[in-house]
PDB file of C-alpha atoms in Angstrom:
ATOM      1  CA  MET T   1     172.359 -46.265-186.903  1.00  0.00           C
ATOM      2  CA  HIS T   2     169.501 -46.378-184.421  1.00  0.00           C
ATOM      3  CA  ARG T   3     170.039 -48.809-181.523  1.00  0.00           C
ATOM      4  CA  LEU T   4     167.312 -50.282-179.352  1.00  0.00           C
ATOM      5  CA  PRO T   5     167.449 -49.536-175.630  1.00  0.00           C
ATOM      6  CA  ALA T   6     169.248 -52.231-173.593  1.00  0.00           C
ATOM      7  CA  SER T   7     165.978 -53.471-172.075  1.00  0.00           C
ATOM      8  CA  ALA T   8     164.426 -53.869-175.525  1.00  0.00           C
ATOM      9  CA  ARG T   9     167.491 -55.685-176.838  1.00  0.00           C
ATOM     10  CA  LYS T  10     167.330 -58.139-173.891  1.00  0.00           C
ATOM     11  CA  LEU T  11     163.640 -58.702-174.534  1.00  0.00           C
ATOM     12  CA  ALA T  12     164.273 -59.361-178.222  1.00  0.00           C
ATOM     13  CA  VAL T  13     167.021 -61.848-177.406  1.00  0.00           C
ATOM     14  CA  ALA T  14     164.786 -63.608-174.865  1.00  0.00           C
ATOM     15  CA  ILE T  15     161.964 -63.891-177.397  1.00  0.00           C
ATOM     16  CA  ALA T  16     164.330 -65.262-180.043  1.00  0.00           C
ATOM     17  CA  VAL T  17     165.706 -67.836-177.627  1.00  0.00           C
ATOM     18  CA  CYS T  18     162.219 -68.877-176.541  1.00  0.00           C
ATOM     19  CA  VAL T  19     161.143 -69.334-180.179  1.00  0.00           C
ATOM     20  CA  ALA T  20     164.256 -71.395-180.915  1.00  0.00           C
ATOM     21  CA  LEU T  21     163.661 -73.572-177.856  1.00  0.00           C
ATOM     22  CA  THR T  22     160.017 -74.117-178.749  1.00  0.00           C
ATOM     23  CA  VAL T  23     160.939 -75.208-182.273  1.00  0.00           C
ATOM     24  CA  SER T  24     163.654 -77.547-181.022  1.00  0.00           C
ATOM     25  CA  SER T  25     161.331 -79.152-178.487  1.00  0.00           C
ATOM     26  CA  CYS T  26     158.854 -79.987-181.255  1.00  0.00           C
ATOM     27  CA  ALA T  27     161.409 -81.287-183.715  1.00  0.00           C
ATOM     28  CA  SER T  28     161.759 -84.997-184.259  1.00  0.00           C
ATOM     29  CA  PRO T  29     164.969 -86.511-182.886  1.00  0.00           C
ATOM     30  CA  PRO T  30     167.659 -87.726-185.242  1.00  0.00           C
ATOM     31  CA  ALA T  31     167.198 -91.251-186.515  1.00  0.00           C
ATOM     32  CA  VAL T  32     167.236 -93.553-183.512  1.00  0.00           C
ATOM     33  CA  VAL T  33     167.114 -97.316-183.263  1.00  0.00           C
ATOM     34  CA  PRO T  34     164.627 -98.719-180.707  1.00  0.00           C
ATOM     35  CA  LEU T  35     165.227-101.903-178.765  1.00  0.00           C
ATOM     36  CA  THR T  36     164.473-105.218-180.368  1.00  0.00           C
ATOM     37  CA  THR T  37     162.069-107.606-178.634  1.00  0.00           C
ATOM     38  CA  ALA T  38     165.024-109.652-177.370  1.00  0.00           C
ATOM     39  CA  GLN T  39     166.803-106.568-176.007  1.00  0.00           C
ATOM     40  CA  ARG T  40     163.610-105.334-174.329  1.00  0.00           C
ATOM     41  CA  THR T  41     163.161-108.718-172.639  1.00  0.00           C
ATOM     42  CA  GLU T  42     166.807-108.623-171.549  1.00  0.00           C
ATOM     43  CA  ARG T  43     166.299-105.197-169.930  1.00  0.00           C
ATOM     44  CA  LEU T  44     163.239-106.557-168.160  1.00  0.00           C
ATOM     45  CA  GLN T  45     165.235-109.552-166.903  1.00  0.00           C
ATOM     46  CA  GLN T  46     167.963-107.250-165.603  1.00  0.00           C
ATOM     47  CA  GLY T  47     165.279-105.442-163.608  1.00  0.00           C
ATOM     48  CA  PHE T  48     164.115-108.756-162.159  1.00  0.00           C
ATOM     49  CA  ASP T  49     167.701-109.560-161.172  1.00  0.00           C
ATOM     50  CA  ARG T  50     167.959-106.248-159.293  1.00  0.00           C
ATOM     51  CA  TYR T  51     164.598-106.945-157.651  1.00  0.00           C
ATOM     52  CA  TRP T  52     165.789-110.356-156.452  1.00  0.00           C
ATOM     53  CA  ARG T  53     168.988-108.875-155.000  1.00  0.00           C
ATOM     54  CA  THR T  54     166.878-106.711-152.680  1.00  0.00           C
ATOM     55  CA  ILE T  55     165.084-109.862-151.466  1.00  0.00           C
ATOM     56  CA  ALA T  56     168.359-111.780-151.044  1.00  0.00           C
ATOM     57  CA  ASP T  57     169.791-108.883-149.029  1.00  0.00           C
ATOM     58  CA  ARG T  58     166.735-108.963-146.768  1.00  0.00           C
ATOM     59  CA  TYR T  59     166.656-112.764-146.405  1.00  0.00           C
ATOM     60  CA  PRO T  60     170.195-114.179-146.883  1.00  0.00           C
ATOM     61  CA  GLY T  61     168.941-117.763-147.023  1.00  0.00           C
ATOM     62  CA  ALA T  62     166.192-117.139-149.594  1.00  0.00           C
ATOM     63  CA  VAL T  63     166.145-119.436-152.627  1.00  0.00           C
ATOM     64  CA  ARG T  64     165.262-117.764-155.899  1.00  0.00           C
ATOM     65  CA  PRO T  65     162.307-119.519-157.550  1.00  0.00           C
ATOM     66  CA  GLU T  66     162.776-120.779-161.118  1.00  0.00           C
ATOM     67  CA  VAL T  67     160.212-118.604-162.824  1.00  0.00           C
ATOM     68  CA  SER T  68     160.056-116.877-166.194  1.00  0.00           C
ATOM     69  CA  ILE T  69     157.756-114.525-168.074  1.00  0.00           C
ATOM     70  CA  LEU T  70     154.473-116.216-168.928  1.00  0.00           C
ATOM     71  CA  GLN T  71     152.636-113.273-170.448  1.00  0.00           C
ATOM     72  CA  ILE T  72     153.077-109.497-170.778  1.00  0.00           C
ATOM     73  CA  GLN T  73     149.942-108.099-169.134  1.00  0.00           C
ATOM     74  CA  GLU T  74     147.929-105.043-170.070  1.00  0.00           C
ATOM     75  CA  GLY T  75     144.447-103.615-169.755  1.00  0.00           C
ATOM     76  CA  GLY T  76     141.726-104.595-167.337  1.00  0.00           C
ATOM     77  CA  ASN T  77     142.798-108.234-167.057  1.00  0.00           C
ATOM     78  CA  LEU T  78     145.971-107.450-165.084  1.00  0.00           C
ATOM     79  CA  ALA T  79     144.392-107.224-161.627  1.00  0.00           C
ATOM     80  CA  ALA T  80     142.551-110.533-161.941  1.00  0.00           C
ATOM     81  CA  VAL T  81     145.666-112.304-163.224  1.00  0.00           C
ATOM     82  CA  LEU T  82     147.810-110.984-160.374  1.00  0.00           C
ATOM     83  CA  ARG T  83     145.195-111.894-157.738  1.00  0.00           C
ATOM     84  CA  ALA T  84     145.012-115.457-159.067  1.00  0.00           C
ATOM     85  CA  CYS T  85     148.803-115.743-159.144  1.00  0.00           C
ATOM     86  CA  LEU T  86     149.193-114.472-155.572  1.00  0.00           C
ATOM     87  CA  ARG T  87     146.541-116.921-154.373  1.00  0.00           C
ATOM     88  CA  ARG T  88     148.424-119.785-156.021  1.00  0.00           C
ATOM     89  CA  GLN T  89     151.571-118.645-154.237  1.00  0.00           C
ATOM     90  CA  GLY T  90     149.740-118.584-150.897  1.00  0.00           C
ATOM     91  CA  ALA T  91     150.434-114.887-150.368  1.00  0.00           C
ATOM     92  CA  THR T  92     148.742-113.294-147.361  1.00  0.00           C
ATOM     93  CA  GLY T  93     148.348-109.619-146.569  1.00  0.00           C
ATOM     94  CA  VAL T  94     148.440-108.622-150.242  1.00  0.00           C
ATOM     95  CA  SER T  95     145.765-106.769-152.188  1.00  0.00           C
ATOM     96  CA  VAL T  96     145.544-105.818-155.863  1.00  0.00           C
ATOM     97  CA  SER T  97     143.618-102.751-157.013  1.00  0.00           C
ATOM     98  CA  ALA T  98     141.682-102.513-160.275  1.00  0.00           C
ATOM     99  CA  ASP T  99     144.668-100.996-162.129  1.00  0.00           C
ATOM    100  CA  GLY T 100     147.030-103.761-160.990  1.00  0.00           C
ATOM    101  CA  THR T 101     148.691-101.812-158.194  1.00  0.00           C
ATOM    102  CA  ILE T 102     149.784-104.195-155.429  1.00  0.00           C
ATOM    103  CA  GLY T 103     149.254-103.230-151.789  1.00  0.00           C
ATOM    104  CA  VAL T 104     151.131-104.984-148.986  1.00  0.00           C
ATOM    105  CA  ASP T 105     149.945-105.278-145.386  1.00  0.00           C
ATOM    106  CA  ARG T 106     152.900-105.744-143.043  1.00  0.00           C
ATOM    107  CA  SER T 107     150.775-105.681-139.901  1.00  0.00           C
ATOM    108  CA  ALA T 108     148.672-108.356-138.189  1.00  0.00           C
ATOM    109  CA  THR T 109     148.270-110.671-141.179  1.00  0.00           C
ATOM    110  CA  VAL T 110     152.011-111.356-141.484  1.00  0.00           C
ATOM    111  CA  LEU T 111     153.926-111.814-138.252  1.00  0.00           C
ATOM    112  CA  THR T 112     157.002-113.988-138.667  1.00  0.00           C
ATOM    113  CA  THR T 113     160.164-113.528-140.732  1.00  0.00           C
ATOM    114  CA  ALA T 114     159.303-116.708-142.624  1.00  0.00           C
ATOM    115  CA  GLN T 115     155.881-115.317-143.536  1.00  0.00           C
ATOM    116  CA  LEU T 116     157.414-112.036-144.664  1.00  0.00           C
ATOM    117  CA  GLU T 117     159.902-113.932-146.817  1.00  0.00           C
ATOM    118  CA  ASN T 118     157.128-116.029-148.370  1.00  0.00           C
ATOM    119  CA  GLN T 119     155.161-112.879-149.090  1.00  0.00           C
ATOM    120  CA  ASP T 120     158.090-111.183-150.818  1.00  0.00           C
ATOM    121  CA  ILE T 121     158.927-114.267-152.882  1.00  0.00           C
ATOM    122  CA  ALA T 122     155.282-114.556-153.954  1.00  0.00           C
ATOM    123  CA  LEU T 123     155.341-110.902-155.065  1.00  0.00           C
ATOM    124  CA  PHE T 124     158.573-111.496-156.969  1.00  0.00           C
ATOM    125  CA  THR T 125     157.180-114.619-158.651  1.00  0.00           C
ATOM    126  CA  CYS T 126     153.998-112.945-159.868  1.00  0.00           C
ATOM    127  CA  THR T 127     155.845-109.816-160.985  1.00  0.00           C
ATOM    128  CA  VAL T 128     158.167-111.941-163.128  1.00  0.00           C
ATOM    129  CA  GLU T 129     155.445-114.168-164.562  1.00  0.00           C
ATOM    130  CA  TYR T 130     153.093-111.300-165.448  1.00  0.00           C
ATOM    131  CA  PRO T 131     155.043-108.061-166.050  1.00  0.00           C
ATOM    132  CA  ARG T 132     153.094-104.947-166.937  1.00  0.00           C
ATOM    133  CA  ARG T 133     152.950-103.893-170.579  1.00  0.00           C
ATOM    134  CA  ASP T 134     153.733-100.261-169.711  1.00  0.00           C
ATOM    135  CA  LEU T 135     156.963-101.341-167.992  1.00  0.00           C
ATOM    136  CA  TYR T 136     157.935-103.590-170.899  1.00  0.00           C
ATOM    137  CA  ASP T 137     157.323-100.757-173.386  1.00  0.00           C
ATOM    138  CA  SER T 138     159.151 -98.122-171.316  1.00  0.00           C
ATOM    139  CA  PHE T 139     162.717 -99.288-171.961  1.00  0.00           C
ATOM    140  CA  LEU T 140     164.833 -97.163-174.285  1.00  0.00           C
ATOM    141  CA  SER T 141     167.780 -98.171-176.425  1.00  0.00           C
ATOM    142  CA  ASP T 142     171.149 -96.422-176.103  1.00  0.00           C
ATOM    143  CA  SER T 143     170.324 -94.629-179.343  1.00  0.00           C
ATOM    144  CA  GLN T 144     167.065 -93.326-177.883  1.00  0.00           C
ATOM    145  CA  LEU T 145     168.765 -92.395-174.605  1.00  0.00           C
ATOM    146  CA  GLY T 146     171.275 -90.351-176.590  1.00  0.00           C
ATOM    147  CA  ALA T 147     168.402 -88.483-178.238  1.00  0.00           C
ATOM    148  CA  LEU T 148     166.864 -87.932-174.796  1.00  0.00           C
ATOM    149  CA  TRP T 149     170.161 -86.467-173.533  1.00  0.00           C
ATOM    150  CA  ASP T 150     170.142 -84.126-176.546  1.00  0.00           C
ATOM    151  CA  TYR T 151     166.645 -82.987-175.553  1.00  0.00           C
ATOM    152  CA  TYR T 152     167.599 -82.452-171.916  1.00  0.00           C
ATOM    153  CA  VAL T 153     170.735 -80.454-172.728  1.00  0.00           C
ATOM    154  CA  GLY T 154     169.555 -78.691-175.866  1.00  0.00           C
ATOM    155  CA  PHE T 155     166.060 -77.741-174.730  1.00  0.00           C
ATOM    156  CA  LEU T 156     165.059 -78.575-171.163  1.00  0.00           C
ATOM    157  CA  GLN T 157     168.089 -77.104-169.361  1.00  0.00           C
ATOM    158  CA  PRO T 158     167.915 -73.708-171.101  1.00  0.00           C
ATOM    159  CA  CYS T 159     164.108 -73.671-170.845  1.00  0.00           C
ATOM    160  CA  LEU T 160     164.281 -74.082-167.061  1.00  0.00           C
ATOM    161  CA  SER T 161     167.105 -71.532-166.822  1.00  0.00           C
ATOM    162  CA  LEU T 162     165.063 -68.955-168.753  1.00  0.00           C
ATOM    163  CA  SER T 163     162.266 -69.604-166.239  1.00  0.00           C
ATOM    164  CA  GLY T 164     164.601 -68.529-163.443  1.00  0.00           C
ATOM    165  CA  HIS T 165     165.544 -71.933-162.067  1.00  0.00           C
ATOM    166  CA  ALA T 166     169.049 -73.107-161.233  1.00  0.00           C
ATOM    167  CA  VAL T 167     169.648 -76.373-163.059  1.00  0.00           C
ATOM    168  CA  SER T 168     172.198 -79.018-162.108  1.00  0.00           C
ATOM    169  CA  ASP T 169     175.098 -79.705-164.457  1.00  0.00           C
ATOM    170  CA  ALA T 170     174.524 -82.431-167.022  1.00  0.00           C
ATOM    171  CA  PRO T 171     176.623 -85.599-167.013  1.00  0.00           C
ATOM    172  CA  THR T 172     178.396 -86.525-170.198  1.00  0.00           C
ATOM    173  CA  ARG T 173     176.284 -88.182-172.859  1.00  0.00           C
ATOM    174  CA  ALA T 174     178.022 -91.521-172.261  1.00  0.00           C
ATOM    175  CA  ARG T 175     177.536 -91.371-168.487  1.00  0.00           C
ATOM    176  CA  PHE T 176     173.901 -90.372-168.875  1.00  0.00           C
ATOM    177  CA  ILE T 177     173.293 -93.456-171.010  1.00  0.00           C
ATOM    178  CA  SER T 178     175.220 -95.829-168.717  1.00  0.00           C
ATOM    179  CA  THR T 179     173.471 -94.660-165.509  1.00  0.00           C
ATOM    180  CA  PHE T 180     169.936 -94.123-166.818  1.00  0.00           C
ATOM    181  CA  TYR T 181     168.574 -97.364-165.351  1.00  0.00           C
ATOM    182  CA  THR T 182     170.203 -96.827-161.958  1.00  0.00           C
ATOM    183  CA  ALA T 183     169.597 -94.636-158.927  1.00  0.00           C
ATOM    184  CA  LYS T 184     172.041 -92.124-160.465  1.00  0.00           C
ATOM    185  CA  ARG T 185     169.719 -91.273-163.346  1.00  0.00           C
ATOM    186  CA  TRP T 186     169.928 -87.538-164.190  1.00  0.00           C
ATOM    187  CA  ASN T 187     167.087 -85.242-165.188  1.00  0.00           C
ATOM    188  CA  PRO T 188     167.254 -81.414-165.298  1.00  0.00           C
ATOM    189  CA  TYR T 189     164.167 -81.219-163.091  1.00  0.00           C
ATOM    190  CA  LEU T 190     165.981 -83.010-160.234  1.00  0.00           C
ATOM    191  CA  GLY T 191     167.757 -79.835-159.162  1.00  0.00           C
ATOM    192  CA  VAL T 192     164.761 -77.524-159.539  1.00  0.00           C
ATOM    193  CA  SER T 193     163.177 -76.172-156.375  1.00  0.00           C
ATOM    194  CA  PHE T 194     159.641 -74.829-156.257  1.00  0.00           C
ATOM    195  CA  VAL T 195     159.865 -73.695-152.625  1.00  0.00           C
ATOM    196  CA  THR T 196     160.007 -70.084-153.798  1.00  0.00           C
ATOM    197  CA  ALA T 197     157.285 -69.565-156.372  1.00  0.00           C
ATOM    198  CA  ARG T 198     158.230 -67.798-159.599  1.00  0.00           C
ATOM    199  CA  PRO T 199     155.945 -66.208-162.185  1.00  0.00           C
ATOM    200  CA  GLY T 200     155.045 -68.863-164.683  1.00  0.00           C
ATOM    201  CA  ASP T 201     155.720 -71.881-162.454  1.00  0.00           C
ATOM    202  CA  ARG T 202     152.053 -72.834-162.692  1.00  0.00           C
ATOM    203  CA  ASP T 203     152.407 -73.836-166.345  1.00  0.00           C
ATOM    204  CA  ILE T 204     156.105 -74.684-166.396  1.00  0.00           C
ATOM    205  CA  LEU T 205     155.471 -78.324-167.327  1.00  0.00           C
ATOM    206  CA  GLN T 206     153.642 -77.125-170.437  1.00  0.00           C
ATOM    207  CA  ARG T 207     156.448 -74.723-171.406  1.00  0.00           C
ATOM    208  CA  CYS T 208     159.290 -77.033-170.359  1.00  0.00           C
ATOM    209  CA  PRO T 209     157.999 -80.629-170.748  1.00  0.00           C
ATOM    210  CA  SER T 210     159.991 -83.121-168.707  1.00  0.00           C
ATOM    211  CA  SER T 211     160.285 -85.415-171.726  1.00  0.00           C
ATOM    212  CA  PRO T 212     159.977 -84.929-175.493  1.00  0.00           C
ATOM    213  CA  GLY T 213     156.769 -85.781-177.312  1.00  0.00           C
ATOM    214  CA  TRP T 214     158.356 -88.623-179.271  1.00  0.00           C
ATOM    215  CA  ILE T 215     159.199 -90.556-176.096  1.00  0.00           C
ATOM    216  CA  ARG T 216     155.467 -90.974-175.409  1.00  0.00           C
ATOM    217  CA  ASN T 217     154.672 -92.222-178.894  1.00  0.00           C
TER     218      ASN T 217
END
């Protein structure tokens, strides 16, 4: 029986693997259950709680204002709403760009610790009252996070490895889900270095997307 040369066999295997990876990256995830409106709001509130803890750590005597979500903001109205809110809170040294990005001036306009505290509480208040729609929509359920872990381990890790990159070990599925909304969040791209250029790195994000298509839908 005729056998292909070793180099040809390796090439054939590589092509087969690449085809399999491409198909798997396009496939829809198994049935997943998205967050309900109540669960999404709860995730948002948990983020606000973490935000306040950073303020309380900075100003031990700070009193958390009794504020709640007034309206999920989106589109071109966000900047105007945030500007009006910050004015009502008496914030100084704060600017809001057209896309709603908040800029903070910590220089001459704010000098004392009390002024800095007032500024940070004003930012917290307006962030809680008018959260961004893209943030609200970005939260994933545990079911969706499990499907994302499947994508990372089943497609993204081997795709990056085939591109010549060393990829960090994946956490367990359960740990990935439990740490996703913390500083310990894992992503295969975290361990990838582009200091030494490799052939194909220019279009690696097209070949090895950092997230599956369904997560953007």
